[in-house]
Each structure stands twice: as C-alpha cells, then as structure tokens.
C-alpha cells in the first residue's frame, strides 16, 4: 500500500473540476492506482487537516495518441473526487485566486 504522500499524486485542476468546487465544494485529485477510498480519505484528512464526508473514485483509461507515423498511449490513472464536511475547505488548493 502506498504511503500517505504517495496516495495523493496531485490535484486535478481543470475547468470542470473548478466549477465542481465552486458549485458543490468537490475537490479532484489524481491518486495512486492501488489506493482505496479509505486510504484516500485518511490521506486527505492528514495532509490538509480537514474532515472528509465522501470519496468517489474512477479509473481513467489512457488515450491513444499519434504524432506522424508514431503512435503511443498515455498512461492509465485513477481520479478521486472528495467532498468535505460542512464548513471545511482546503486553503492551498489552487482554485481560489
């Protein structure tokens, strides 16, 4: 099982994820492929000092990409959507400002 710092790879900041944060308070993360919901919840609570209300996960398949004659494939990755308890927020996330 990955450690706490290996569980959360990075925040996944896109237009869709920042809109979800503004409307519903959801935070999107790229997480380790072997991480389960309990490990993700524990890692977010310890790293950011907040209380997690729910975790949703999905496995994203890598796309096939082509440049000229050469074709390749992006890596598969796992996404986690985390909602926090009412009144909690992650200050240094990147959505604000």
PDB file of C-alpha atoms in Angstrom:
ATOM      1  CA  UNK A   1       0.000   0.000   0.000  1.00  0.00           C
ATOM      2  CA  UNK A   2       1.370   3.456  -0.828  1.00  0.00           C
ATOM      3  CA  UNK A   3       2.257   5.914   1.913  1.00  0.00           C
ATOM      4  CA  UNK A   4       0.135   9.000   2.604  1.00  0.00           C
ATOM      5  CA  UNK A   5       2.301  11.228   0.411  1.00  0.00           C
ATOM      6  CA  UNK A   6       2.255   8.663  -2.419  1.00  0.00           C
ATOM      7  CA  UNK A   7      -1.530   8.191  -2.214  1.00  0.00           C
ATOM      8  CA  UNK A   8      -2.338  11.747  -3.342  1.00  0.00           C
ATOM      9  CA  UNK A   9      -0.305  12.331  -6.508  1.00  0.00           C
ATOM     10  CA  UNK A  10      -1.542  15.845  -7.354  1.00  0.00           C
ATOM     11  CA  UNK A  11      -4.691  17.962  -7.541  1.00  0.00           C
ATOM     12  CA  UNK A  12      -6.526  17.620 -10.833  1.00  0.00           C
ATOM     13  CA  UNK A  13      -7.401  21.203 -11.752  1.00  0.00           C
ATOM     14  CA  UNK A  14      -9.494  21.691 -14.891  1.00  0.00           C
ATOM     15  CA  UNK A  15     -12.393  23.940 -15.818  1.00  0.00           C
ATOM     16  CA  UNK A  16     -14.815  21.162 -14.931  1.00  0.00           C
ATOM     17  CA  UNK A  17     -13.187  20.447 -11.559  1.00  0.00           C
ATOM     18  CA  UNK A  18     -13.008  24.129 -10.597  1.00  0.00           C
ATOM     19  CA  UNK A  19     -16.703  24.503 -11.483  1.00  0.00           C
ATOM     20  CA  UNK A  20     -17.493  21.455  -9.297  1.00  0.00           C
ATOM     21  CA  UNK A  21     -15.545  23.082  -6.449  1.00  0.00           C
ATOM     22  CA  UNK A  22     -17.465  26.357  -6.770  1.00  0.00           C
ATOM     23  CA  UNK A  23     -20.901  24.723  -7.024  1.00  0.00           C
ATOM     24  CA  UNK A  24     -20.624  21.662  -4.778  1.00  0.00           C
ATOM     25  CA  UNK A  25     -17.348  22.000  -2.870  1.00  0.00           C
ATOM     26  CA  UNK A  26     -15.780  18.930  -4.519  1.00  0.00           C
ATOM     27  CA  UNK A  27     -12.015  18.541  -4.778  1.00  0.00           C
ATOM     28  CA  UNK A  28     -10.499  16.408  -7.548  1.00  0.00           C
ATOM     29  CA  UNK A  29      -7.206  14.546  -7.115  1.00  0.00           C
ATOM     30  CA  UNK A  30      -5.069  12.198  -9.142  1.00  0.00           C
ATOM     31  CA  UNK A  31      -4.337   9.304  -6.789  1.00  0.00           C
ATOM     32  CA  UNK A  32      -2.199   6.158  -6.746  1.00  0.00           C
ATOM     33  CA  UNK A  33      -3.840   3.339  -8.763  1.00  0.00           C
ATOM     34  CA  UNK A  34      -3.742   0.966  -5.760  1.00  0.00           C
ATOM     35  CA  UNK A  35      -5.294   3.459  -3.309  1.00  0.00           C
ATOM     36  CA  UNK A  36      -8.760   2.635  -1.986  1.00  0.00           C
ATOM     37  CA  UNK A  37     -11.385   5.048  -0.667  1.00  0.00           C
ATOM     38  CA  UNK A  38     -10.388   4.589   2.980  1.00  0.00           C
ATOM     39  CA  UNK A  39      -6.720   5.312   2.215  1.00  0.00           C
ATOM     40  CA  UNK A  40      -7.657   8.383   0.163  1.00  0.00           C
ATOM     41  CA  UNK A  41      -9.886   9.689   2.965  1.00  0.00           C
ATOM     42  CA  UNK A  42      -7.148   9.179   5.566  1.00  0.00           C
ATOM     43  CA  UNK A  43      -4.506  10.844   3.370  1.00  0.00           C
ATOM     44  CA  UNK A  44      -6.626  13.943   2.659  1.00  0.00           C
ATOM     45  CA  UNK A  45      -7.567  14.316   6.330  1.00  0.00           C
ATOM     46  CA  UNK A  46      -3.947  14.068   7.496  1.00  0.00           C
ATOM     47  CA  UNK A  47      -2.373  16.168   4.749  1.00  0.00           C
ATOM     48  CA  UNK A  48      -4.861  19.052   4.800  1.00  0.00           C
ATOM     49  CA  UNK A  49      -6.320  18.865   8.325  1.00  0.00           C
ATOM     50  CA  UNK A  50      -9.979  18.603   7.222  1.00  0.00           C
ATOM     51  CA  UNK A  51     -12.818  16.090   7.691  1.00  0.00           C
ATOM     52  CA  UNK A  52     -13.880  14.148   4.589  1.00  0.00           C
ATOM     53  CA  UNK A  53     -17.584  13.468   4.056  1.00  0.00           C
ATOM     54  CA  UNK A  54     -17.340  11.326   0.908  1.00  0.00           C
ATOM     55  CA  UNK A  55     -14.967   9.894  -1.675  1.00  0.00           C
ATOM     56  CA  UNK A  56     -15.740   8.808  -5.233  1.00  0.00           C
ATOM     57  CA  UNK A  57     -13.140   7.107  -7.394  1.00  0.00           C
ATOM     58  CA  UNK A  58     -12.878   6.284 -11.082  1.00  0.00           C
ATOM     59  CA  UNK A  59     -10.199   4.714 -13.243  1.00  0.00           C
ATOM     60  CA  UNK A  60      -9.375   6.807 -16.307  1.00  0.00           C
ATOM     61  CA  UNK A  61      -8.100   4.952 -19.364  1.00  0.00           C
ATOM     62  CA  UNK A  62      -5.170   6.478 -21.219  1.00  0.00           C
ATOM     63  CA  UNK A  63      -5.839   7.757 -24.717  1.00  0.00           C
ATOM     64  CA  UNK A  64      -4.037   6.587 -27.823  1.00  0.00           C
ATOM     65  CA  UNK A  65      -2.105   9.474 -29.363  1.00  0.00           C
ATOM     66  CA  UNK A  66      -0.479   9.714 -32.755  1.00  0.00           C
ATOM     67  CA  UNK A  67       2.277  12.027 -33.980  1.00  0.00           C
ATOM     68  CA  UNK A  68       3.104  11.409 -37.629  1.00  0.00           C
ATOM     69  CA  UNK A  69       3.755   7.710 -38.163  1.00  0.00           C
ATOM     70  CA  UNK A  70       4.445   7.031 -34.495  1.00  0.00           C
ATOM     71  CA  UNK A  71       1.539   6.110 -32.250  1.00  0.00           C
ATOM     72  CA  UNK A  72       1.687   5.900 -28.498  1.00  0.00           C
ATOM     73  CA  UNK A  73      -0.526   5.659 -25.496  1.00  0.00           C
ATOM     74  CA  UNK A  74      -0.957   7.844 -22.441  1.00  0.00           C
ATOM     75  CA  UNK A  75      -0.829   6.101 -19.086  1.00  0.00           C
ATOM     76  CA  UNK A  76      -3.951   4.966 -17.236  1.00  0.00           C
ATOM     77  CA  UNK A  77      -4.625   6.859 -13.998  1.00  0.00           C
ATOM     78  CA  UNK A  78      -7.070   6.994 -11.102  1.00  0.00           C
ATOM     79  CA  UNK A  79      -9.155  10.022 -10.122  1.00  0.00           C
ATOM     80  CA  UNK A  80     -10.725  10.712  -6.730  1.00  0.00           C
ATOM     81  CA  UNK A  81     -13.475  13.248  -6.049  1.00  0.00           C
ATOM     82  CA  UNK A  82     -13.558  14.279  -2.395  1.00  0.00           C
ATOM     83  CA  UNK A  83     -16.263  16.232  -0.575  1.00  0.00           C
ATOM     84  CA  UNK A  84     -15.574  17.760   2.805  1.00  0.00           C
ATOM     85  CA  UNK A  85     -17.722  18.215   5.881  1.00  0.00           C
ATOM     86  CA  UNK A  86     -19.754  21.429   6.017  1.00  0.00           C
ATOM     87  CA  UNK A  87     -17.552  24.388   6.872  1.00  0.00           C
ATOM     88  CA  UNK A  88     -14.230  22.723   5.961  1.00  0.00           C
ATOM     89  CA  UNK A  89     -12.126  23.778   2.989  1.00  0.00           C
ATOM     90  CA  UNK A  90      -8.621  23.258   1.695  1.00  0.00           C
ATOM     91  CA  UNK A  91      -6.860  26.617   1.638  1.00  0.00           C
ATOM     92  CA  UNK A  92      -3.830  25.947  -0.567  1.00  0.00           C
ATOM     93  CA  UNK A  93      -5.524  24.021  -3.361  1.00  0.00           C
ATOM     94  CA  UNK A  94      -5.254  26.313  -6.378  1.00  0.00           C
ATOM     95  CA  UNK A  95      -8.888  27.036  -7.212  1.00  0.00           C
ATOM     96  CA  UNK A  96      -9.035  30.377  -5.464  1.00  0.00           C
ATOM     97  CA  UNK A  97      -7.248  33.331  -6.986  1.00  0.00           C
TER      98      UNK A  97
END
